[in-house]
Tab-separated table of C-alpha atoms in Angstrom:
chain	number	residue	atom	x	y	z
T	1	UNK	CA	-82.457	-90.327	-73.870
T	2	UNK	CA	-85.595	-91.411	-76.196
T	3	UNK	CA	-84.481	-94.921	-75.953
T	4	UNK	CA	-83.346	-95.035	-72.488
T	5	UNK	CA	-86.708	-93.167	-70.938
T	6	UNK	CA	-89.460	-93.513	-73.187
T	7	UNK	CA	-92.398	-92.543	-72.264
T	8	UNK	CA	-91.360	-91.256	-68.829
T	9	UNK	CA	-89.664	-88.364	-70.012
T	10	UNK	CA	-90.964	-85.297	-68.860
T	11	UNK	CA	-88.607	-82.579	-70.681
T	12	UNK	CA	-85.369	-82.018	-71.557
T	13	UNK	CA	-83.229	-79.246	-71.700
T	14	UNK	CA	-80.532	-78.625	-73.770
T	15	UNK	CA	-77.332	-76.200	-73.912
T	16	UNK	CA	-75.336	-74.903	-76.324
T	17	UNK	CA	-72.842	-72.395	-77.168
T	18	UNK	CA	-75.132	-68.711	-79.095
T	19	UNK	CA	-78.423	-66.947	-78.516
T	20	UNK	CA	-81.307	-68.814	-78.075
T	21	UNK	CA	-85.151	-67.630	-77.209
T	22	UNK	CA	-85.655	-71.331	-75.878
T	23	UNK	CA	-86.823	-73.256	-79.271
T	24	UNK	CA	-84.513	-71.491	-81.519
T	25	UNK	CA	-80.776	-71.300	-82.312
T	26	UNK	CA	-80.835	-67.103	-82.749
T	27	UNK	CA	-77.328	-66.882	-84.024
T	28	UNK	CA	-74.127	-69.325	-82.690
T	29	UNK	CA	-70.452	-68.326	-83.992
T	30	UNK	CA	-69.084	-71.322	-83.026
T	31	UNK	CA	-71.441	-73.704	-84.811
T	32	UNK	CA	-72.168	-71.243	-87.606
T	33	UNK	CA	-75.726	-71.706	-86.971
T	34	UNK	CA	-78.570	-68.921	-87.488
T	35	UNK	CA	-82.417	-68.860	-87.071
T	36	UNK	CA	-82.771	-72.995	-86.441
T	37	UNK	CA	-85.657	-74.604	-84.768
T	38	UNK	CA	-83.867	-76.625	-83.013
T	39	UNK	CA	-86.492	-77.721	-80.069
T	40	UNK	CA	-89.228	-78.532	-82.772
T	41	UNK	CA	-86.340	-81.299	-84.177
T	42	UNK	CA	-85.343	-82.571	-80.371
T	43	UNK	CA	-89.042	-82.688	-79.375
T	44	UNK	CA	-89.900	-85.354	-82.790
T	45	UNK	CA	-87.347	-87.325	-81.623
T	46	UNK	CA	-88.308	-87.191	-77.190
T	47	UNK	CA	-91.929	-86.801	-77.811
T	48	UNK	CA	-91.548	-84.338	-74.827
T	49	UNK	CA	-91.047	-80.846	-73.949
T	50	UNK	CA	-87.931	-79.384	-75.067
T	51	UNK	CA	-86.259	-75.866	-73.837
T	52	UNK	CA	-83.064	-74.686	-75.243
T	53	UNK	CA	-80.902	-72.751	-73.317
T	54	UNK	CA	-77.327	-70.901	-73.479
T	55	UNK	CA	-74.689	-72.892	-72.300
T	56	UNK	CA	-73.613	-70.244	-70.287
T	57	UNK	CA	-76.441	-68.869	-68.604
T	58	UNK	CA	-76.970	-72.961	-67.893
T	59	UNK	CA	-74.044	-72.952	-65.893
T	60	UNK	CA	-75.121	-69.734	-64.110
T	61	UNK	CA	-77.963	-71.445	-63.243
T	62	UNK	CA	-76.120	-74.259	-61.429
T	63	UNK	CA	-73.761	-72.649	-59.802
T	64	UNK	CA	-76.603	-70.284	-58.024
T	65	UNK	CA	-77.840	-74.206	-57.242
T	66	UNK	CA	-75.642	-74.817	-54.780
T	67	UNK	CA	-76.485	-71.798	-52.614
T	68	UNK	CA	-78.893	-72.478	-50.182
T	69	UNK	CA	-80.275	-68.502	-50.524
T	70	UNK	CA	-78.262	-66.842	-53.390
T	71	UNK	CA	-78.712	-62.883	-53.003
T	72	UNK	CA	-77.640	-60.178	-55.282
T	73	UNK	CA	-76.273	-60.332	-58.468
T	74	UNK	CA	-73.665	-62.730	-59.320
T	75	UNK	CA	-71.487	-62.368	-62.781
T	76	UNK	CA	-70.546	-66.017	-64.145
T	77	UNK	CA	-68.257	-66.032	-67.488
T	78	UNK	CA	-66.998	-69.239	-69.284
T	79	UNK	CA	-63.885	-69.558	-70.866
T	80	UNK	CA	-63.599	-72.089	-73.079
T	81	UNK	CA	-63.701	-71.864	-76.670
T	82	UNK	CA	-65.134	-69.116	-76.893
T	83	UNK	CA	-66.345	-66.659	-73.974
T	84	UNK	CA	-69.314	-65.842	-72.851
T	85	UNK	CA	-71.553	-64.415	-69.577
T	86	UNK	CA	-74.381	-64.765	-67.695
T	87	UNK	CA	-76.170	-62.748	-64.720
T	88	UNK	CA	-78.076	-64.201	-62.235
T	89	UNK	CA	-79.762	-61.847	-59.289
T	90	UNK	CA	-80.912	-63.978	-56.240
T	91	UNK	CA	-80.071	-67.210	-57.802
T	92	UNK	CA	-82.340	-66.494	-60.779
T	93	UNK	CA	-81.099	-65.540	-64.120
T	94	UNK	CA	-81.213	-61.864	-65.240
T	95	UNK	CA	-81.813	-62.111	-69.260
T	96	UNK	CA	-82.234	-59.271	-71.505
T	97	UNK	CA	-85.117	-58.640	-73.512
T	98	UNK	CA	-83.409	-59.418	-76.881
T	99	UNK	CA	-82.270	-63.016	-75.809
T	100	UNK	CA	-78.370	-61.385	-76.024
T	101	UNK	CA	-77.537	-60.606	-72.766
T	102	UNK	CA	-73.659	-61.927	-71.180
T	103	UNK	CA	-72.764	-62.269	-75.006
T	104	UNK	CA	-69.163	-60.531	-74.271
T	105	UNK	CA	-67.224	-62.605	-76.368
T	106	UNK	CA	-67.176	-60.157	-79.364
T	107	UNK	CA	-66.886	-56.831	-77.695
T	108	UNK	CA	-63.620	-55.494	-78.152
T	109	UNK	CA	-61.265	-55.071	-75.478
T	110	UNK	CA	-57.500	-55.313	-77.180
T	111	UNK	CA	-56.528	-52.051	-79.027
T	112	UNK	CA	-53.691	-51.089	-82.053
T	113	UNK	CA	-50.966	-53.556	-82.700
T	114	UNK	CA	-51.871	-55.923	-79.752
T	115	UNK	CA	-55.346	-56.685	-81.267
T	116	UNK	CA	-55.588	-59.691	-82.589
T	117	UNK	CA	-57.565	-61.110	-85.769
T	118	UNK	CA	-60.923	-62.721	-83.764
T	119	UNK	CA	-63.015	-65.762	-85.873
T	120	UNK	CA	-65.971	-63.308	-86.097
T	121	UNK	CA	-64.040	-60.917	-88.320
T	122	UNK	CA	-62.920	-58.741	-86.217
T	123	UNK	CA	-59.508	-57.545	-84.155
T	124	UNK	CA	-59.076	-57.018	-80.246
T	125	UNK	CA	-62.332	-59.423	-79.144
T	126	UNK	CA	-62.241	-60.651	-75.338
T	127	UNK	CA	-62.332	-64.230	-77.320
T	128	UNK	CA	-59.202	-63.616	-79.397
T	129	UNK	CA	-57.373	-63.401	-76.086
T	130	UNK	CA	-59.032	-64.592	-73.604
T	131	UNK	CA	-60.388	-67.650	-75.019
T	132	UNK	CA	-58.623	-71.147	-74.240
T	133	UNK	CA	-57.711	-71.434	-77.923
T	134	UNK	CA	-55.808	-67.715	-77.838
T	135	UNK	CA	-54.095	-68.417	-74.508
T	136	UNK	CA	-53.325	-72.315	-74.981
T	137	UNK	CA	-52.697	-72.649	-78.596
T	138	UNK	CA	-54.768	-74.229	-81.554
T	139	UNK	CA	-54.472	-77.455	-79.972
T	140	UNK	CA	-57.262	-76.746	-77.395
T	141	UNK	CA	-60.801	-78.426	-77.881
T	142	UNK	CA	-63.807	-78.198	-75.846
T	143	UNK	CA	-63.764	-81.758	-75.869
T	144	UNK	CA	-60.788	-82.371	-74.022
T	145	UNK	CA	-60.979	-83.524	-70.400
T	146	UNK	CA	-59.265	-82.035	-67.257
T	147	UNK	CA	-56.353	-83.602	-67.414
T	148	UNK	CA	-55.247	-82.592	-71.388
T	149	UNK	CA	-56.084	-79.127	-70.469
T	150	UNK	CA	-53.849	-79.049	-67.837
T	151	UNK	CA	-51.027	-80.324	-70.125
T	152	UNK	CA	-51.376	-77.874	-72.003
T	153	UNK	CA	-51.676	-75.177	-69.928
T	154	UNK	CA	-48.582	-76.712	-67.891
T	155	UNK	CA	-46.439	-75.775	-71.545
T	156	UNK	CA	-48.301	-72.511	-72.443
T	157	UNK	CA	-46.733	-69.914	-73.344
T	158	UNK	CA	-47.357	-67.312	-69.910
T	159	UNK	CA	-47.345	-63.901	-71.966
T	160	UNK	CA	-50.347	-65.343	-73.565
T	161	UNK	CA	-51.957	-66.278	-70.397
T	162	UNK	CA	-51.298	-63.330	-68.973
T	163	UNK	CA	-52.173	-61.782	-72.150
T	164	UNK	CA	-55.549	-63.095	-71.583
T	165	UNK	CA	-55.796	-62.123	-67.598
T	166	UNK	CA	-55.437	-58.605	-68.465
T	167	UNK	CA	-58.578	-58.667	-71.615
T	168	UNK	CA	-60.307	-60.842	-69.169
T	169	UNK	CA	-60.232	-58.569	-66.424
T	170	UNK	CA	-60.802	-55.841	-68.108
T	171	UNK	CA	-64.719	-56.871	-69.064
T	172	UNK	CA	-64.593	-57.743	-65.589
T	173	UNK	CA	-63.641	-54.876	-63.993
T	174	UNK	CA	-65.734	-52.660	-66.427
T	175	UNK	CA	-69.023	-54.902	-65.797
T	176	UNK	CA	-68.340	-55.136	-62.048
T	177	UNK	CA	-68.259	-51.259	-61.679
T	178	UNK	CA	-72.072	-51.030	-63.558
T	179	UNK	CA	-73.805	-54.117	-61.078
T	180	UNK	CA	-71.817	-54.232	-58.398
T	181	UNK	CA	-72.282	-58.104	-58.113
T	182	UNK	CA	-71.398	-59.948	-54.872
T	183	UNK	CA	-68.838	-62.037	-56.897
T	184	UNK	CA	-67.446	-62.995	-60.286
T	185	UNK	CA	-67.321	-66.459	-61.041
T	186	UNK	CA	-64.955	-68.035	-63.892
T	187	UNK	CA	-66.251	-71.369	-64.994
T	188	UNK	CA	-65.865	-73.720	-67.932
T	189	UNK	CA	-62.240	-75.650	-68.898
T	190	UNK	CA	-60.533	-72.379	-67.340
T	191	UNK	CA	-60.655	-73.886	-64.538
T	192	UNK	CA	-58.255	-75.886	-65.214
T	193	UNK	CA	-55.746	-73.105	-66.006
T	194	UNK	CA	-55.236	-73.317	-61.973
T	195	UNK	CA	-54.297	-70.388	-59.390
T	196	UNK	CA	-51.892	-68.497	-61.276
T	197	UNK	CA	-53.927	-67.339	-64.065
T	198	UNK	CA	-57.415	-66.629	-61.271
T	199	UNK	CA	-54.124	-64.534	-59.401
T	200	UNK	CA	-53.341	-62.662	-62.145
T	201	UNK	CA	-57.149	-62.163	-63.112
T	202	UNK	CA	-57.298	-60.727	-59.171
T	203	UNK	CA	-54.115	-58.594	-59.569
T	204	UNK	CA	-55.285	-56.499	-62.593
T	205	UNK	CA	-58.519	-55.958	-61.690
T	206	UNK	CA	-57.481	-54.489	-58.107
T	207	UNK	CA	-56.179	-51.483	-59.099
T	208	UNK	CA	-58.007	-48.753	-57.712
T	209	UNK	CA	-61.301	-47.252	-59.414
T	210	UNK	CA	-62.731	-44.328	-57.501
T	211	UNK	CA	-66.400	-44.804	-56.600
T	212	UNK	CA	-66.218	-48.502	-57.057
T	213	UNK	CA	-66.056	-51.515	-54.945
T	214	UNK	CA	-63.085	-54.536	-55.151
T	215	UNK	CA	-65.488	-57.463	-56.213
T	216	UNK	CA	-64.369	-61.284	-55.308
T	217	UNK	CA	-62.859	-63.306	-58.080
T	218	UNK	CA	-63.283	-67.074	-58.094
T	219	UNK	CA	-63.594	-70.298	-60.225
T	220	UNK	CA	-66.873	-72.228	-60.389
T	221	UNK	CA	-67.968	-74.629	-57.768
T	222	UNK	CA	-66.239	-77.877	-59.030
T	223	UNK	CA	-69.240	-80.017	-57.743
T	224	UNK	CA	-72.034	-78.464	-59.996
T	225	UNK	CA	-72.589	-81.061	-62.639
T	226	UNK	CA	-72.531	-79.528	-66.055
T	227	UNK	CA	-75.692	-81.182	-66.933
T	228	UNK	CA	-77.455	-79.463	-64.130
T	229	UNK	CA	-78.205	-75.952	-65.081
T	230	UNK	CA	-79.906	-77.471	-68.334
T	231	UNK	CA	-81.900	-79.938	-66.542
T	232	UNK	CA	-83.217	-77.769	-63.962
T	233	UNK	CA	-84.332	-74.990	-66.722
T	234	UNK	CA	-86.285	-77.505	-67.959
T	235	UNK	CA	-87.690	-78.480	-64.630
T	236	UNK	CA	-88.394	-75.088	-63.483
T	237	UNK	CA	-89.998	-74.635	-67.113
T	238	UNK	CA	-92.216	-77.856	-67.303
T	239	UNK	CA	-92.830	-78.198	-63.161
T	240	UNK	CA	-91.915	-74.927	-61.983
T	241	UNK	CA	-89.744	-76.619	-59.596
T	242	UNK	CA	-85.942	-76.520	-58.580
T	243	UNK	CA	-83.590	-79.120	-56.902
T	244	UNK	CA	-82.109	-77.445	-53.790
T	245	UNK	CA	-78.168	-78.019	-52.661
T	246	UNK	CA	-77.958	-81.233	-51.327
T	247	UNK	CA	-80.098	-82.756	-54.445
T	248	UNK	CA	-77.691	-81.221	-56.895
T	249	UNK	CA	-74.982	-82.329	-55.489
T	250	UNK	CA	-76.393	-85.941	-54.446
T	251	UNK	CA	-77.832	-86.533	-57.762
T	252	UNK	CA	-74.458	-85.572	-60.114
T	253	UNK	CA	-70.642	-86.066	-58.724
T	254	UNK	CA	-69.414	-83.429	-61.313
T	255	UNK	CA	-66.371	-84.341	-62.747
T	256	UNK	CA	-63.753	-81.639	-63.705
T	257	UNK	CA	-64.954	-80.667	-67.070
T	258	UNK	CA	-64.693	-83.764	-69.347
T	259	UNK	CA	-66.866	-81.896	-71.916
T	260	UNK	CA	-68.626	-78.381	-71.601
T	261	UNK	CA	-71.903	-78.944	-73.070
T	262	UNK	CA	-74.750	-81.968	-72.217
T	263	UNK	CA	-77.976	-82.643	-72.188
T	264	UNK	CA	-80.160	-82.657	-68.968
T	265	UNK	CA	-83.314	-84.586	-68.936
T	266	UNK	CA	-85.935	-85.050	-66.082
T	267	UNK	CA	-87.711	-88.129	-66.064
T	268	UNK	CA	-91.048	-88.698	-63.282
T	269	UNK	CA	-88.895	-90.156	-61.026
T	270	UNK	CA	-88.114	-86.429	-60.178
C-alpha cells in the first residue's frame, strides 16, 4: 500500500482475528499474540494513520453498509477458524468498555462426554464445534477460497455439521433472548457451508422459549467486500465519514470469501 499510494494515503485500517483497543493487539488465540503495538509498526511503514480493528466487528461494520437506514440491533458471528461476534445497533457498532465484547468463541457451550478438547485449553468451547476446523476437518484454512471450502464441506462428515448447528445455535438463541436483535447474521467461509447447515441453525433455535421472540437467521450479504468494514473504520476515524450502499457496492465486487482478513486503505481520491 506504501509503495502503491505514497504520499496520498490518508489511513488505513486493518483487521485481524483477537481484541484490539485500535493500536494494540490485546490478546489473539489464533496468532498467539498479546499486548503488541501493532499500529505504531504499520504507521513507520504508511507514514499515515493507522486503526486496528477486530476482524469481526469489521465485517459487522460492512454488512450494516449496505443498509440504506440500519435500525436496531443486529448480531453478526463469523465462523471460520475460529468464532467470533459483533453487535451493531443502528448500523453502528455496539463495543464494550473492555475492548472484549462478541468474543464468544471460548465460552462453553458443549457439556460431559460430548465436549471436546478446544486450542485455548479448554473442553465444550462454541469454537471446538462450531468452528470450520471442528465441523470440516483439520484440512480447513482460512486461506482457502470458496470453492475448496465447498469441497470440503460437500465430503464432511454431517454429525459434525450438525454437531456444530446445535453449539452454534445455542449462543444464538441464548444471546438473541438478552437483545432481541432484528436479525442474526452468519458471515465468514460458513457461508460456504450452504442451506443445509443455515436450516439446521434455523431448526434448533425455533423451539419455543416463553417470553422470547423467533429472531431471523441468515448468511452475510455476499456483496460486502471483506476489505470494507476495515476501510471505512478508518474513514469514519480519520474523516468521520462513511460510504453509503451504492458506493460499497460500486467500489468492491466482493468475491465469495477468497481470504477472511485484508487490509482497507483510503487514499484522497475518497
Amino acid at each position: 500500500m506504501a509503495a502503491e499510494f505514497g504520499g496520498r494515503l490518508l489511513a488505513a485500517g486493518v483487521q485481524l482475528p483477537g481484541t484490539t483497543d485500535g493500536r494494540v493487539v490485546l490478546e489473539s488465540v489464533q496468532l498467539k499474540w498479546q499486548d503488541v503495538p501493532l499500529a505504531e509498526r504499520f504507521e513507520r511503514v504508511l507514514g499515515a494513520p493507522v486503526l486496528l480493528i477486530n476482524d469481526v466487528d469489521a465485517e459487522a461494520i460492512a454488512e450494516a453498509g449496505m443498509e440504506e437506514s440500519p435500525s436496531g440491533y443486529r448480531l453478526f458471528i463469523h465462523l471460520g477458524g475460529g468464532v467470533g461476534a459483533a453487535v451493531t445497533l443502528d448500523g453502528e457498532l455496539a463495543p464494550g468498555p473492555r475492548d472484549r465484547a462478541g468474543e464468544i468463541g471460548h465460552v462453553q457451550v458443549v457439556f460431559g462426554e460430548a465436549a471436546r478438547a478446544c486450542r485455548c485449553g479448554q473442553r465444550g468451547c462454541l469454537e471446538s464445534a462450531a468452528a470450520l476446523g471442528a465441523m470440516l476437518g483439520e484440512e480447513f484454512s482460512d486461506a482457502m477460497d470458496a470453492s475448496e471450502i465447498r469441497a470440503l464441506a460437500a465430503q464432511a462428515d454431517e454429525e459434525q455439521l450438525d454437531e456444530g448447528a446445535r453449539a452454534l445455535a445455542r449462543a444464538v438463541k441464548l444471546i438473541s433472548a438478552l437483545l432481541d436483535p432484528i436479525e442474526v447474521v452468519i458471515g465468514g467461509p460458513a457461508t460456504e457451508l450452504g442451506p443445509r447447515f443455515l436450516d439446521r441453525v434455523r431448526e434448533e433455535t425455533e423451539y419455543p422459549a416463553r417470553g422470547t421472540a423467533q429472531v431471523p437467521v441468515r448468511y452475510a450479504d455476499p456483496r460486502a467486500s471483506l476489505a470494507a468494514g476495515a476501510a471505512q473504520a478508518a474513514l469514519t476515524g480519520a474523516l468521520g465519514v462513511r460510504w453509503n450502499p451504492e458506493q460499497l457496492r460500486a467500489a468492491s465486487p466482493a468475491p465469495a470469501h477468497p481470504h477472511p482478513r485484508r487490509c482497507g486503505g483510503a487514499d484522497r481520491r475518497l
